[in-house]
Amino acid sequence: MFALRSLWLSCALAVAAAAPALAAAPDGPSYGPQLEGFAYPYPLQHFAFESQGKRLEMGFMDVPPAGPPNGRTAVVMHGKNFCAATWEDTIKALSAAGYRVIAPDQIGFCTSTKPESYQYSFQQLATNTRALLEKLGVPRATLIAHSTGGMLATRYALLYPAQVDRLVLVNPIGLEDWKALGVPYRTVDQWFERELKLSAEGVRKYEQATYYAGRWKPEFDRWVDMLAGLNRGPGHRLVAWNSALIYDMIFTQPVYYEFKDLKVPTVLMIGDADTTAIGSDIAPPAVKAKLGHYDVLGKDVARLIPQATLVDFPGLGHAPQMEEPARFNDTLLKELAKK
């Protein structure tokens, strides 16, 4: 079985390399395995490096200050079902306020390499990100991280506290340990089979119910097409396989128990109508009822982090920076201006 999987993953990699993008299909666009064909809001660059014996590329945007430079760099980190491009409005606001903004796509996501095999860990992704920032000459930065990016940024700040001047966590997942609370374990193979079935309709229904408290705006469809188009493209199986490996990392590597060890000023920005919880779809009803209550989780974790400030967005969901960007960005800039 393992030999067969290796064979089809190798074939998938070859096909993906040969066919960077497909034309739009009746059920939506298709994009290449590194999201070729999807337009990013700022020039896309790639950082080539070696990790675990493989040559990899991280896609990233490096946006200079549009206003008078303030000498600070902000690094924005995307979530599991998001990409660097989803930070578009916040990048614009930060740049206008004088920040240099770096927006990477992590390995396994979006415009970056999807390895045939990779030992995913938040430590590894943090190390990759640190290598990128060193290459770009950034010794210290403000980290602004959303969803799964919040778990990564927490790990980064634990590994490199001297390189982080402030940590901003926007509806991070990992505010609870789903496994410890009774969510059943999915194997990587089970995640893979699930991810192979991903569709635009399924993504839209999940995000509307979980991320946006039942609401929807037409502009969100772009991000649905981004995810579904990546999965629908020539890298279909490779994209799904990496997604499965990443879900396993998220579920099995909690950062919850180390929030108390953070040594950098931290701002929790929480849309309190969010109900995101990994594995809640297969959790027993009694367990599911306990999961994803961000109105409570934000307050609980703010008490765990030594230098924490909690900012609530009442009634907003998992992605306040996308749901109400003007309100979010105004609040973010005010928090960053505080000493």
Short mmCIF file of C-alpha atoms in Angstrom, two decimals, residues 12-299:
data_model
loop_
_atom_site.label_atom_id
_atom_site.label_comp_id
_atom_site.label_asym_id
_atom_site.label_seq_id
_atom_site.Cartn_x
_atom_site.Cartn_y
_atom_site.Cartn_z
CA ALA A 12 0.76 13.62 -8.99
CA LEU A 13 3.88 15.69 -8.46
CA ALA A 14 4.98 15.17 -12.06
CA VAL A 15 1.57 16.07 -13.44
CA ALA A 16 1.37 19.15 -11.21
CA ALA A 17 4.74 20.39 -12.41
CA ALA A 18 3.79 19.91 -16.03
CA ALA A 19 0.40 21.64 -15.83
CA PRO A 20 0.51 24.85 -13.79
CA ALA A 21 -3.14 25.86 -14.22
CA LEU A 22 -6.37 24.84 -15.87
CA ALA A 23 -9.06 26.92 -17.53
CA ALA A 24 -12.22 27.68 -15.63
CA ALA A 25 -14.56 24.69 -15.39
CA PRO A 26 -18.36 24.87 -15.20
CA ASP A 27 -18.22 24.40 -11.42
CA GLY A 28 -15.55 27.06 -10.93
CA PRO A 29 -11.91 27.89 -11.69
CA SER A 30 -8.99 25.50 -11.32
CA TYR A 31 -5.55 26.56 -10.16
CA GLY A 32 -2.11 24.97 -10.26
CA PRO A 33 -0.55 23.12 -7.31
CA GLN A 34 1.11 26.34 -6.13
CA LEU A 35 -2.05 28.32 -6.81
CA GLU A 36 -0.84 29.33 -10.26
CA GLY A 37 -3.53 31.34 -12.00
CA PHE A 38 -4.92 32.99 -8.85
CA ALA A 39 -4.14 36.71 -8.61
CA TYR A 40 -2.40 37.97 -5.46
CA PRO A 41 -2.91 41.62 -4.46
CA TYR A 42 0.83 42.44 -4.39
CA PRO A 43 3.84 41.05 -6.30
CA LEU A 44 4.48 37.43 -5.39
CA GLN A 45 8.03 36.26 -4.73
CA HIS A 46 9.43 32.84 -3.81
CA PHE A 47 12.03 31.94 -1.20
CA ALA A 48 13.97 28.81 -2.18
CA PHE A 49 15.52 26.76 0.61
CA GLU A 50 16.26 23.20 1.64
CA SER A 51 14.40 21.41 4.41
CA GLN A 52 14.29 17.71 5.30
CA GLY A 53 16.45 16.95 2.27
CA LYS A 54 14.05 18.66 -0.16
CA ARG A 55 14.27 21.81 -2.25
CA LEU A 56 11.24 23.89 -1.34
CA GLU A 57 9.75 27.28 -2.14
CA MET A 58 7.77 29.61 0.09
CA GLY A 59 5.59 32.10 -1.74
CA PHE A 60 5.45 35.50 -0.06
CA MET A 61 4.60 39.15 -0.54
CA ASP A 62 6.98 41.84 0.73
CA VAL A 63 5.08 45.11 0.74
CA PRO A 64 6.96 48.35 1.50
CA PRO A 65 5.44 51.21 3.49
CA ALA A 66 3.03 53.32 1.44
CA GLY A 67 3.06 56.03 4.08
CA PRO A 68 6.02 57.51 5.98
CA PRO A 69 8.06 54.50 7.19
CA ASN A 70 7.82 53.82 10.92
CA GLY A 71 10.80 51.45 10.93
CA ARG A 72 8.68 48.45 11.91
CA THR A 73 7.92 45.20 10.12
CA ALA A 74 4.67 43.27 10.43
CA VAL A 75 4.50 39.59 9.47
CA VAL A 76 0.98 38.34 8.77
CA MET A 77 0.35 34.61 9.07
CA HIS A 78 -2.58 32.86 7.36
CA GLY A 79 -4.84 30.11 8.63
CA LYS A 80 -5.50 26.57 7.42
CA ASN A 81 -8.27 27.44 4.98
CA PHE A 82 -6.78 30.80 4.08
CA CYS A 83 -3.75 32.14 2.18
CA ALA A 84 -1.52 35.20 2.43
CA ALA A 85 -3.82 36.90 -0.09
CA THR A 86 -6.70 36.86 2.40
CA TRP A 87 -4.80 39.50 4.41
CA GLU A 88 -5.18 41.96 1.50
CA ASP A 89 -7.12 44.67 3.37
CA THR A 90 -4.95 44.48 6.47
CA ILE A 91 -1.73 44.60 4.42
CA LYS A 92 -2.99 47.78 2.76
CA ALA A 93 -3.84 49.38 6.11
CA LEU A 94 -0.52 48.41 7.71
CA SER A 95 1.47 49.64 4.72
CA ALA A 96 -0.41 52.95 4.74
CA ALA A 97 0.50 53.29 8.43
CA GLY A 98 4.21 52.97 7.62
CA TYR A 99 4.83 49.27 8.17
CA ARG A 100 6.80 46.98 5.93
CA VAL A 101 4.51 43.96 5.62
CA ILE A 102 5.67 40.42 4.87
CA ALA A 103 2.97 37.88 4.08
CA PRO A 104 4.26 34.31 3.58
CA ASP A 105 2.43 31.19 2.48
CA GLN A 106 3.65 28.29 4.59
CA ILE A 107 4.98 25.09 3.02
CA GLY A 108 2.03 22.89 2.06
CA PHE A 109 -0.26 25.88 1.50
CA CYS A 110 -1.34 28.08 -1.37
CA THR A 111 1.61 29.39 -3.48
CA SER A 112 4.23 27.27 -1.71
CA THR A 113 5.59 23.80 -2.38
CA LYS A 114 3.43 20.77 -1.60
CA PRO A 115 6.06 18.13 -0.76
CA GLU A 116 5.42 14.48 -1.56
CA SER A 117 6.30 13.79 2.07
CA TYR A 118 7.12 16.16 4.93
CA GLN A 119 7.33 15.92 8.70
CA TYR A 120 5.00 18.79 9.56
CA SER A 121 5.38 20.50 12.90
CA PHE A 122 4.78 24.03 14.07
CA GLN A 123 8.46 24.12 15.06
CA GLN A 124 9.44 23.29 11.48
CA LEU A 125 7.14 25.93 9.98
CA ALA A 126 8.44 28.48 12.49
CA THR A 127 12.01 27.60 11.53
CA ASN A 128 11.14 28.01 7.84
CA THR A 129 9.60 31.42 8.55
CA ARG A 130 12.62 32.52 10.56
CA ALA A 131 14.87 31.55 7.63
CA LEU A 132 12.73 33.69 5.29
CA LEU A 133 12.91 36.70 7.60
CA GLU A 134 16.68 36.33 7.98
CA LYS A 135 16.98 36.24 4.18
CA LEU A 136 14.94 39.46 4.00
CA GLY A 137 17.04 41.14 6.69
CA VAL A 138 14.29 41.29 9.33
CA PRO A 139 15.76 40.71 12.82
CA ARG A 140 12.57 41.55 14.73
CA ALA A 141 8.91 41.86 13.80
CA THR A 142 5.32 42.16 14.97
CA LEU A 143 3.46 38.91 14.27
CA ILE A 144 -0.20 39.18 13.27
CA ALA A 145 -1.64 35.71 12.92
CA HIS A 146 -5.05 34.25 12.14
CA SER A 147 -6.61 30.84 12.84
CA THR A 148 -3.99 28.08 12.44
CA GLY A 149 -1.49 30.88 11.92
CA GLY A 150 -2.14 31.72 15.56
CA MET A 151 -0.82 28.32 16.63
CA LEU A 152 2.24 28.85 14.42
CA ALA A 153 2.86 32.39 15.67
CA THR A 154 2.58 31.17 19.28
CA ARG A 155 5.19 28.52 18.57
CA TYR A 156 7.38 31.10 16.78
CA ALA A 157 7.20 33.46 19.77
CA LEU A 158 8.10 30.61 22.14
CA LEU A 159 11.10 29.66 19.99
CA TYR A 160 12.27 33.18 19.14
CA PRO A 161 11.02 35.60 21.81
CA ALA A 162 13.83 38.08 21.14
CA GLN A 163 12.73 38.33 17.50
CA VAL A 164 9.11 39.25 18.33
CA ASP A 165 8.15 42.71 19.59
CA ARG A 166 4.41 41.96 19.73
CA LEU A 167 2.10 39.05 19.06
CA VAL A 168 -1.41 39.60 17.71
CA LEU A 169 -3.63 36.51 17.56
CA VAL A 170 -6.80 36.87 15.50
CA ASN A 171 -9.33 34.14 16.30
CA PRO A 172 -6.53 31.62 16.69
CA ILE A 173 -7.46 27.98 16.81
CA GLY A 174 -5.82 25.90 19.51
CA LEU A 175 -7.40 27.82 22.40
CA GLU A 176 -8.46 24.39 23.62
CA ASP A 177 -7.10 20.84 23.23
CA TRP A 178 -9.75 19.04 21.19
CA LYS A 179 -8.17 15.61 21.70
CA ALA A 180 -8.11 16.00 25.48
CA LEU A 181 -11.75 17.12 25.39
CA GLY A 182 -12.81 13.88 23.71
CA VAL A 183 -12.74 14.54 19.95
CA PRO A 184 -11.98 11.23 18.18
CA TYR A 185 -8.68 10.86 16.33
CA ARG A 186 -8.69 10.82 12.53
CA THR A 187 -5.79 9.07 10.82
CA VAL A 188 -3.91 10.86 8.06
CA ASP A 189 -5.54 8.45 5.59
CA GLN A 190 -8.98 9.43 6.87
CA TRP A 191 -8.15 13.12 6.57
CA PHE A 192 -6.89 12.47 3.04
CA GLU A 193 -10.11 10.80 1.95
CA ARG A 194 -12.05 13.71 3.42
CA GLU A 195 -9.91 16.32 1.67
CA LEU A 196 -10.24 14.57 -1.70
CA LYS A 197 -13.97 15.34 -1.54
CA LEU A 198 -13.55 19.06 -0.92
CA SER A 199 -15.85 21.18 -3.09
CA ALA A 200 -16.79 24.83 -3.40
CA GLU A 201 -20.30 24.09 -2.14
CA GLY A 202 -18.95 22.24 0.90
CA VAL A 203 -16.45 24.98 1.71
CA ARG A 204 -19.11 27.67 1.41
CA LYS A 205 -21.57 25.85 3.68
CA TYR A 206 -18.92 25.14 6.31
CA GLU A 207 -17.56 28.69 6.34
CA GLN A 208 -21.00 30.28 6.43
CA ALA A 209 -22.08 28.15 9.37
CA THR A 210 -18.81 28.15 11.32
CA TYR A 211 -16.86 31.26 10.32
CA TYR A 212 -19.55 33.86 9.69
CA ALA A 213 -22.37 32.94 12.10
CA GLY A 214 -24.73 32.12 9.24
CA ARG A 215 -24.01 35.32 7.28
CA TRP A 216 -22.44 35.59 3.83
CA LYS A 217 -21.08 38.36 1.62
CA PRO A 218 -20.44 38.04 -2.14
CA GLU A 219 -16.79 38.98 -1.66
CA PHE A 220 -16.24 35.78 0.35
CA ASP A 221 -16.83 33.72 -2.80
CA ARG A 222 -13.37 34.67 -4.07
CA TRP A 223 -11.80 32.84 -1.15
CA VAL A 224 -14.04 29.81 -1.64
CA ASP A 225 -12.94 29.65 -5.29
CA MET A 226 -9.31 29.96 -4.17
CA LEU A 227 -9.53 26.85 -1.96
CA ALA A 228 -11.76 24.80 -4.21
CA GLY A 229 -9.80 25.78 -7.33
CA LEU A 230 -6.51 24.71 -5.75
CA ASN A 231 -8.02 21.36 -4.81
CA ARG A 232 -9.69 20.97 -8.22
CA GLY A 233 -6.50 21.59 -10.21
CA PRO A 234 -3.78 19.28 -11.50
CA GLY A 235 -2.23 18.98 -8.03
CA HIS A 236 -5.51 17.60 -6.62
CA ARG A 237 -4.17 14.53 -4.80
CA LEU A 238 -0.94 16.20 -3.69
CA VAL A 239 -2.83 19.20 -2.33
CA ALA A 240 -5.22 16.87 -0.46
CA TRP A 241 -2.34 14.79 0.92
CA ASN A 242 -0.50 17.83 2.30
CA SER A 243 -3.76 19.11 3.75
CA ALA A 244 -4.22 15.79 5.55
CA LEU A 245 -0.71 15.94 7.01
CA ILE A 246 -1.33 19.51 8.17
CA TYR A 247 -4.63 18.62 9.86
CA ASP A 248 -2.84 15.86 11.74
CA MET A 249 -0.24 18.41 12.89
CA ILE A 250 -2.96 20.78 14.09
CA PHE A 251 -4.83 18.10 16.01
CA THR A 252 -1.83 16.40 17.63
CA GLN A 253 0.39 19.40 18.47
CA PRO A 254 -1.53 21.67 20.87
CA VAL A 255 0.00 24.96 21.97
CA TYR A 256 -2.68 25.46 24.62
CA TYR A 257 -0.48 24.26 27.49
CA GLU A 258 2.29 26.75 26.65
CA PHE A 259 0.33 30.01 26.45
CA LYS A 260 1.48 30.58 30.02
CA ASP A 261 5.10 30.60 28.81
CA LEU A 262 4.77 33.44 26.29
CA LYS A 263 7.17 36.27 27.08
CA VAL A 264 6.00 38.87 24.55
CA PRO A 265 3.09 41.35 24.76
CA THR A 266 0.10 39.61 23.19
CA VAL A 267 -3.18 40.92 21.84
CA LEU A 268 -6.07 38.49 21.39
CA MET A 269 -8.55 39.82 18.81
CA ILE A 270 -11.64 37.65 19.02
CA GLY A 271 -14.82 37.54 16.97
CA ASP A 272 -16.96 36.00 19.68
CA ALA A 273 -19.52 34.32 17.39
CA ASP A 274 -16.83 31.95 16.08
CA THR A 275 -17.44 28.22 16.63
CA THR A 276 -14.38 26.71 14.91
CA ALA A 277 -13.15 23.44 16.44
CA ILE A 278 -11.09 20.79 14.63
CA GLY A 279 -12.93 17.46 14.55
CA SER A 280 -16.24 18.80 15.81
CA ASP A 281 -17.94 17.16 12.81
CA ILE A 282 -17.15 13.70 14.19
CA ALA A 283 -17.32 14.46 17.90
CA PRO A 284 -20.09 12.89 20.00
CA PRO A 285 -22.91 15.40 20.65
CA ALA A 286 -21.96 15.87 24.30
CA VAL A 287 -18.37 16.65 23.31
CA LYS A 288 -19.32 18.86 20.37
CA ALA A 289 -21.50 20.96 22.66
CA LYS A 290 -18.41 21.93 24.67
CA LEU A 291 -16.23 22.97 21.73
CA GLY A 292 -15.50 26.22 19.92
CA HIS A 293 -17.07 28.75 22.29
CA TYR A 294 -14.83 31.68 21.43
CA ASP A 295 -16.81 34.06 23.62
CA VAL A 296 -15.48 32.04 26.57
CA LEU A 297 -12.19 30.76 25.13
CA GLY A 298 -10.84 34.23 24.41
CA LYS A 299 -11.32 35.29 28.03
#
